[in-house]
Coordinates of C-alpha atoms in Angstrom, one line a residue:
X1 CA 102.7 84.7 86.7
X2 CA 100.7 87.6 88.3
X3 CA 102.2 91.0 88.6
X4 CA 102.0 94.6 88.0
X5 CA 104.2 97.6 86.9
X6 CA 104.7 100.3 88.5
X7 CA 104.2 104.0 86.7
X8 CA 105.5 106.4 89.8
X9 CA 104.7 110.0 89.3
X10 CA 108.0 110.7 88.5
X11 CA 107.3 108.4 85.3
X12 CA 105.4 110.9 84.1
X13 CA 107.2 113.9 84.3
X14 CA 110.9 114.3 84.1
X15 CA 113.3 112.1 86.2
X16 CA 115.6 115.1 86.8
X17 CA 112.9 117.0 89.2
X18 CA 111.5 115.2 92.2
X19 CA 108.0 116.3 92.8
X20 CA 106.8 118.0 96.4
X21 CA 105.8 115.4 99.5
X22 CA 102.6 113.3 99.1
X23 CA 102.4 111.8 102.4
X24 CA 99.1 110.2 102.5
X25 CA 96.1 108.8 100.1
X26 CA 94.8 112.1 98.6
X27 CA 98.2 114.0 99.3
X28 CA 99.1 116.6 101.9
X29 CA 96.0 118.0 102.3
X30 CA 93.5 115.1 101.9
X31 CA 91.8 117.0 99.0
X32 CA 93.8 115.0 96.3
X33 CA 95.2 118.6 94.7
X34 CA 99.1 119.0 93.9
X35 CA 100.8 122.4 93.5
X36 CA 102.9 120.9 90.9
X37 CA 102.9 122.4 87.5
X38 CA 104.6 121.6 84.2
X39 CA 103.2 117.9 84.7
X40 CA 102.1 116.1 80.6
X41 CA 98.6 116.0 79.9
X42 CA 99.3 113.2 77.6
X43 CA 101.1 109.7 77.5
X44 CA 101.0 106.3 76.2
X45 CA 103.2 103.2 76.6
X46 CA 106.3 105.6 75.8
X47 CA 105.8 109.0 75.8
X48 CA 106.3 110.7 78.7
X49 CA 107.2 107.6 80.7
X50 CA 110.9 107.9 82.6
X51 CA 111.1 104.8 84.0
X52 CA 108.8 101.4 84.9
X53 CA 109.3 99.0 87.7
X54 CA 108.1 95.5 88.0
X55 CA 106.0 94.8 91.5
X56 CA 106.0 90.9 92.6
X57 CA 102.5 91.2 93.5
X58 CA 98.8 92.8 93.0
X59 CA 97.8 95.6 94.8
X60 CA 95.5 98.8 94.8
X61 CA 96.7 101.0 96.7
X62 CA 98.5 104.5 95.7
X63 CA 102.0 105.8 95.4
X64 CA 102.8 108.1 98.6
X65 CA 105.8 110.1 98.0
X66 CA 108.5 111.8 100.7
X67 CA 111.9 113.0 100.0
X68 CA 113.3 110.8 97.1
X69 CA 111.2 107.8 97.6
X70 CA 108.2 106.7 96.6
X71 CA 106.2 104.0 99.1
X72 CA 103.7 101.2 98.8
X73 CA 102.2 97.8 99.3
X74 CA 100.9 94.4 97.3
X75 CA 100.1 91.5 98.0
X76 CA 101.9 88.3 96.8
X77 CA 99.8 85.3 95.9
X78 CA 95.7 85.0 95.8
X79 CA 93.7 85.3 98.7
X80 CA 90.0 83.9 99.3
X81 CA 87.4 86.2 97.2
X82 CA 83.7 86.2 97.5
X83 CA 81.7 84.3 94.8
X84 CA 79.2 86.6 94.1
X85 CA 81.6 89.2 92.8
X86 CA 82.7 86.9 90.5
X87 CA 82.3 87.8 87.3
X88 CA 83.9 84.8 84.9
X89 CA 83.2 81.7 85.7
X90 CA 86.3 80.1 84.7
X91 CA 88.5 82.2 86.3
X92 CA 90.1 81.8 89.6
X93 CA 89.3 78.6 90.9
X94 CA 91.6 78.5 93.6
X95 CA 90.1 81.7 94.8
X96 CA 87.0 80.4 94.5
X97 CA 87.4 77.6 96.8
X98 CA 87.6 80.1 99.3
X99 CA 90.6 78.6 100.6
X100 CA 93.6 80.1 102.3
X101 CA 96.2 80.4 100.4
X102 CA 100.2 81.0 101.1
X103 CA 99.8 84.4 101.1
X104 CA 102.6 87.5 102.0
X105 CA 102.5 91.4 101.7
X106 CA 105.1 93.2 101.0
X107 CA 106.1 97.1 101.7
X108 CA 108.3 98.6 99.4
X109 CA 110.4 102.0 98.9
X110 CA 111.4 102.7 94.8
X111 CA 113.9 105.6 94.4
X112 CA 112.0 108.3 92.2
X113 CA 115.0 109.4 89.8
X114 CA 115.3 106.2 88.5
X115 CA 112.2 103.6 89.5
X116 CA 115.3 101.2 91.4
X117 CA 113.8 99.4 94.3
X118 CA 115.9 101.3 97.5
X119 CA 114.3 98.1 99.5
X120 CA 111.1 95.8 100.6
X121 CA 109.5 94.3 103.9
X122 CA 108.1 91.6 103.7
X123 CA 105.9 89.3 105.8
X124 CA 103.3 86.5 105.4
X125 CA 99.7 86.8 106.1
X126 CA 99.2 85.7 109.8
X127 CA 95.5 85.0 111.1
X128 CA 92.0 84.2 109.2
X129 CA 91.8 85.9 105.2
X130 CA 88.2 87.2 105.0
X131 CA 86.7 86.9 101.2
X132 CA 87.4 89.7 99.0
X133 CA 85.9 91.2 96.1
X134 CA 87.1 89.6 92.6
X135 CA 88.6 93.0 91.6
X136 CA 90.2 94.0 95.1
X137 CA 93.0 92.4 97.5
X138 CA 94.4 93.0 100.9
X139 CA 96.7 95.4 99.7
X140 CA 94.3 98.4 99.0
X141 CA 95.1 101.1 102.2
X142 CA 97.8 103.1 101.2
X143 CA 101.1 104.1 103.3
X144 CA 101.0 107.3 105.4
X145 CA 104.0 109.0 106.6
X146 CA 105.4 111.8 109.1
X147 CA 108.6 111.7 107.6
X148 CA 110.0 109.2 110.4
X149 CA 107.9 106.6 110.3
X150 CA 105.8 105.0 107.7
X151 CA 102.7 102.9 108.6
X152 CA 101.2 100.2 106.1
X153 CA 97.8 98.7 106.5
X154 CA 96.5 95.7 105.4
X155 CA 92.9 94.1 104.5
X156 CA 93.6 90.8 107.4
X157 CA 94.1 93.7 109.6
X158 CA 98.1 93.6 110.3
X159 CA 99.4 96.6 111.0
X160 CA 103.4 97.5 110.6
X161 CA 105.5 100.4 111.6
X162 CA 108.8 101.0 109.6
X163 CA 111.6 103.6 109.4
X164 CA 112.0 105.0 106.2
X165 CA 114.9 102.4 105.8
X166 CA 112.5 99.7 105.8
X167 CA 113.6 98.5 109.5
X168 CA 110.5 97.2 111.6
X169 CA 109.6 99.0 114.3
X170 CA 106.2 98.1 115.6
X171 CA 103.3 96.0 115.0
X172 CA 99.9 94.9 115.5
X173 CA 97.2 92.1 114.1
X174 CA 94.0 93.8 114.3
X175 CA 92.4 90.6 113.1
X176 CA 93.0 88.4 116.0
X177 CA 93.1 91.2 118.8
X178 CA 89.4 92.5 117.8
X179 CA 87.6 89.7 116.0
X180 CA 86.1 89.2 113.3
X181 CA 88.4 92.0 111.0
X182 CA 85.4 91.4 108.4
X183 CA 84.0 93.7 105.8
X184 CA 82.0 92.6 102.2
X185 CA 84.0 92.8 99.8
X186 CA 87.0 93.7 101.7
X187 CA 88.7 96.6 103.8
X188 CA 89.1 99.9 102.2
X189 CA 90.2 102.7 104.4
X190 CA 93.9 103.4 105.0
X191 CA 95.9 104.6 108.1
X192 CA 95.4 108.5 109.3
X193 CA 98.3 110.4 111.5
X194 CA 96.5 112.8 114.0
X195 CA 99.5 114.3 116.0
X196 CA 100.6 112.0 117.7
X197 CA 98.5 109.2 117.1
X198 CA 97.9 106.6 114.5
X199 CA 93.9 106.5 113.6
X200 CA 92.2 103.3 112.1
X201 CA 88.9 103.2 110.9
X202 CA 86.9 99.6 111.0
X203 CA 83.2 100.0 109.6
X204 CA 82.9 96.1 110.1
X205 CA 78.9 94.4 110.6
X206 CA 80.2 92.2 113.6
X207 CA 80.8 96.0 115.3
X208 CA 82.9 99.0 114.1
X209 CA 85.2 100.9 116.0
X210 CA 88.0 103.8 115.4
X211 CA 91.4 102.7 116.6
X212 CA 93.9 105.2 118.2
X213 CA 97.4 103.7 118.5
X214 CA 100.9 105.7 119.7
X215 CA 102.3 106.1 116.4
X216 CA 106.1 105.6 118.2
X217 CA 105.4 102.5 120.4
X218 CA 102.2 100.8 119.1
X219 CA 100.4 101.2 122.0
X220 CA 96.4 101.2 121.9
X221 CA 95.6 104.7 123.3
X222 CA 91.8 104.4 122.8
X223 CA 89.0 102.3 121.1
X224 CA 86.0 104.0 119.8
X225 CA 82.7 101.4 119.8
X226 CA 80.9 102.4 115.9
X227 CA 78.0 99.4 116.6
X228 CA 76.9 97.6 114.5
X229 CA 76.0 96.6 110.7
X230 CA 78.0 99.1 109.7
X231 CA 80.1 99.3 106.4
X232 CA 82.7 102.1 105.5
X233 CA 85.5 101.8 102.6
X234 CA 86.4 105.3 102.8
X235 CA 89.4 106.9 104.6
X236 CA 88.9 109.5 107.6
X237 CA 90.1 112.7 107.2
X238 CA 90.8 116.0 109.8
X239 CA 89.3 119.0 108.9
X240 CA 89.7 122.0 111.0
X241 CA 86.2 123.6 111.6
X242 CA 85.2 127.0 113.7
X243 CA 85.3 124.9 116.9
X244 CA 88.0 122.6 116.2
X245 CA 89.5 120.1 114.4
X246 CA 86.7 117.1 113.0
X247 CA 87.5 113.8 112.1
X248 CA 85.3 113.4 108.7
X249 CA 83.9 109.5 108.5
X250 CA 81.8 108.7 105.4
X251 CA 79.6 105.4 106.8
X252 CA 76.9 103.6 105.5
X253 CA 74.7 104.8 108.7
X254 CA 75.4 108.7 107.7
X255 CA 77.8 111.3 107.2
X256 CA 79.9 112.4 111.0
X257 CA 82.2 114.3 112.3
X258 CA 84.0 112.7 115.0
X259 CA 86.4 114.2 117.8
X260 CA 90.1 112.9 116.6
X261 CA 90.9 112.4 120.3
X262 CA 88.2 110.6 121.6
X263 CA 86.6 109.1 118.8
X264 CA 83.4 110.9 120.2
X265 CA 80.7 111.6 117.7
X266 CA 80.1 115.6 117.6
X267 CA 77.8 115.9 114.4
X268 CA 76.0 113.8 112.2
X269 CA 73.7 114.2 108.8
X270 CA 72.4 112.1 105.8
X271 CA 70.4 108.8 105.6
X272 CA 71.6 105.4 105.1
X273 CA 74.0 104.3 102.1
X274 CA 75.0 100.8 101.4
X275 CA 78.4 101.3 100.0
X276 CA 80.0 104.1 101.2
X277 CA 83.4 104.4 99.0
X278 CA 84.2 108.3 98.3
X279 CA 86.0 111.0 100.5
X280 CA 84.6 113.9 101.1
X281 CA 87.1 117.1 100.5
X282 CA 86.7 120.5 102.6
X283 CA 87.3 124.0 101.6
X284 CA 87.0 127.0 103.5
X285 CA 84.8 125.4 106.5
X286 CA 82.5 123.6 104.2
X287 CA 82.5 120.0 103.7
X288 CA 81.4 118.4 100.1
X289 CA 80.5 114.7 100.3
X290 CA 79.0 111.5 98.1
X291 CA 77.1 109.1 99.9
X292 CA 77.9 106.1 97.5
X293 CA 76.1 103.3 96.1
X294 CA 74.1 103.5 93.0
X295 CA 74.0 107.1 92.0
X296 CA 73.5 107.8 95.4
X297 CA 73.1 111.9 96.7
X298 CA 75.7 114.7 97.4
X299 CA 75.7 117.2 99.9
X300 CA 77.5 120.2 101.2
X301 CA 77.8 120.7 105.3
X302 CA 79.5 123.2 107.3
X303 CA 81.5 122.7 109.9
X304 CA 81.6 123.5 113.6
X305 CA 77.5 121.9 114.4
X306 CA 76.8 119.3 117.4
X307 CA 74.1 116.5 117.0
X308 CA 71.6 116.2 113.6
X309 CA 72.5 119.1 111.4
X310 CA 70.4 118.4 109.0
X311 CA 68.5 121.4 109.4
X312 CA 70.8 123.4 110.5
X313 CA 73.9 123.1 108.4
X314 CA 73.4 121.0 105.4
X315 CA 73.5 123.9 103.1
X316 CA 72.1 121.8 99.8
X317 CA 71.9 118.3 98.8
X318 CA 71.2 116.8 95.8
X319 CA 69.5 113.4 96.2
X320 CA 71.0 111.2 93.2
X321 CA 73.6 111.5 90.6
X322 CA 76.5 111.4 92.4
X323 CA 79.6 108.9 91.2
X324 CA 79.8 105.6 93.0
X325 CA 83.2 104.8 94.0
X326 CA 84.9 108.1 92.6
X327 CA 86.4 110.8 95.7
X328 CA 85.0 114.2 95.3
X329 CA 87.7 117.1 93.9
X330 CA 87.4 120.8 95.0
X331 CA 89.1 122.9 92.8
X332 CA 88.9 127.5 92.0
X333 CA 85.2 126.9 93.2
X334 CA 84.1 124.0 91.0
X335 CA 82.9 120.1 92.5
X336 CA 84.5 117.9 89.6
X337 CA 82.6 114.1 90.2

């Protein structure tokens, strides 16, 4: 039987105080910091653990945290993977096949005092299950919520809208309304809220675009055209620069800031990377970025240019060394990588 356990963040620290909100993959801020303090340094199978919860399926996404609740997603049963990630030959033949398999996702809500399960959603997998990577699923995007509504992603492309209470409110099968929902290795990036809007990045070769959706209704407020042959498995950020806010996408064409209401592109910088995997974090009108794949280069940018800034606001790059899948962390004037 395939499962994993769950170690919320409250597991880690003690059950009687409920950490701050953590709305979104990399927290409030996108920069992956917490302003928590008196968290262990140290655990093992029992210290420091309050509580563990059994999950019914695989997933890798993260934790997101509001109020008393901590939210987020697996996958139950195997999915199609791609064959050359495989990496032992007797394992997973059904996967191997590459044929679909009865497949369902499931959202779920755990009560942080105490690791109980407060309730799930659950649906099958509807449309075509692109090949995945040995080591990844369809349930890597994490949850993002406004405190209202939570949105969960997943890798075939559906899309679902719940109340905190776990009722369905909206949803959407990106893989049969924009065709082929098709990455190598599988889809990466999770859900962004921009005001009012629900923003969905898909890198895919077929042709990218950015997706803007009314985070209340569902409805499609714009779609973005990224072209082709393009591959992504980062997740967007805002940041606010001099001239306004910047939607920061980390693609295998180049680093870009986009406008995060019309999906227009208003800077761009950086050659070609084949795997594009960490976010870049932002501090005081300066953007830090990795590029990705083997070793590739880090860079730092400022905000608020139009067109190629190479020239004119890349303020250093490095051309190799940086980590591969790893995010960047900016922290009391230090890059840790």
């Amino acid at each position: 039987m395939r499962r994993r356990d769950l170690l919320g963040l409250l597991g880690l620290v003690s059950a009687s105080r409920l950490p701050g909100n953590w709305p979104q993959w990399r927290g409030p801020s996108a920069d992956g910091v917490s302003l928590e303090s008196k968290v262990p340094t140290s655990w093992s199978a029992t210290e420091n653990v309050a509580w563990r919860a059994p999950l019914p399926g695989l997933g890798t996404s993260t934790p997101i945290l509001w109020d008393d609740r901590a939210f987020l997603t697996c996958q139950i049963g195997d999915g199609p993977f791609d064959p050359s990630s495989q990496d032992f030959e007797a394992a997973h033949a059904a996967r191997r096949s590459g044929r679909r398999l009865d497949l369902e996702f499931a959202v779920q809500a755990f009560a942080l005092a105490d690791g109980r399960l407060a309730w799930q959603h659950r649906f099958p997998a509807v449309g075509r299950l692109a090949q995945f990577h040995e080591k990844h699923n369809m349930a890597s995007p994490s949850c993002v919520t406004d405190g209202e509504r939570l949105y969960a992603w997943m890798g075939n492309g559906q899309v679902r809208a719940l109340d905190l209470g776990g009722k369905l409110l909206w949803q959407r099968q990106l893989g049969q309304e924009f065709p082929p929902f098709e990455v190598l290795w599988g889809h990466g990036s999770s859900p962004v809220l921009y005001k009012d809007t629900l923003l969905l990045l898909c890198e895919h070769p077929a042709g990218g675009y950015l997706l803007a959706f009314d985070k209340r209704t569902g409805k499609l407020r714009w779609k973005a055209p990224r072209g082709k042959d393009r591959r992504s498995y980062t997740t967007p950020f805002v940041a606010a620069g001099p001239r306004g806010e910047e939607l920061i996408v980390n693609s295998s064409d180049r680093l870009e800031a986009l406008d995060p209401t019309t999906g227009e592109v208003l800077w761009y910088t950086g050659d070609s990377n084949r795997v594009p995997i960490g976010m870049p974090v932002c501090h005081d009108g300066v953007l830090y970025a990795t590029r990705g794949y083997a070793s590739g280069p880090y860079l730092a940018v400022k905000l608020g240019g139009r067109g190629d800034v190479t020239r004119s606001h890349v303020l250093w790059e490095i051309p190799t060394g940086a980590p591969y899948v790893s995010s960047l962390l900016y922290y009391q004037g230090l890059l840790y990588l």
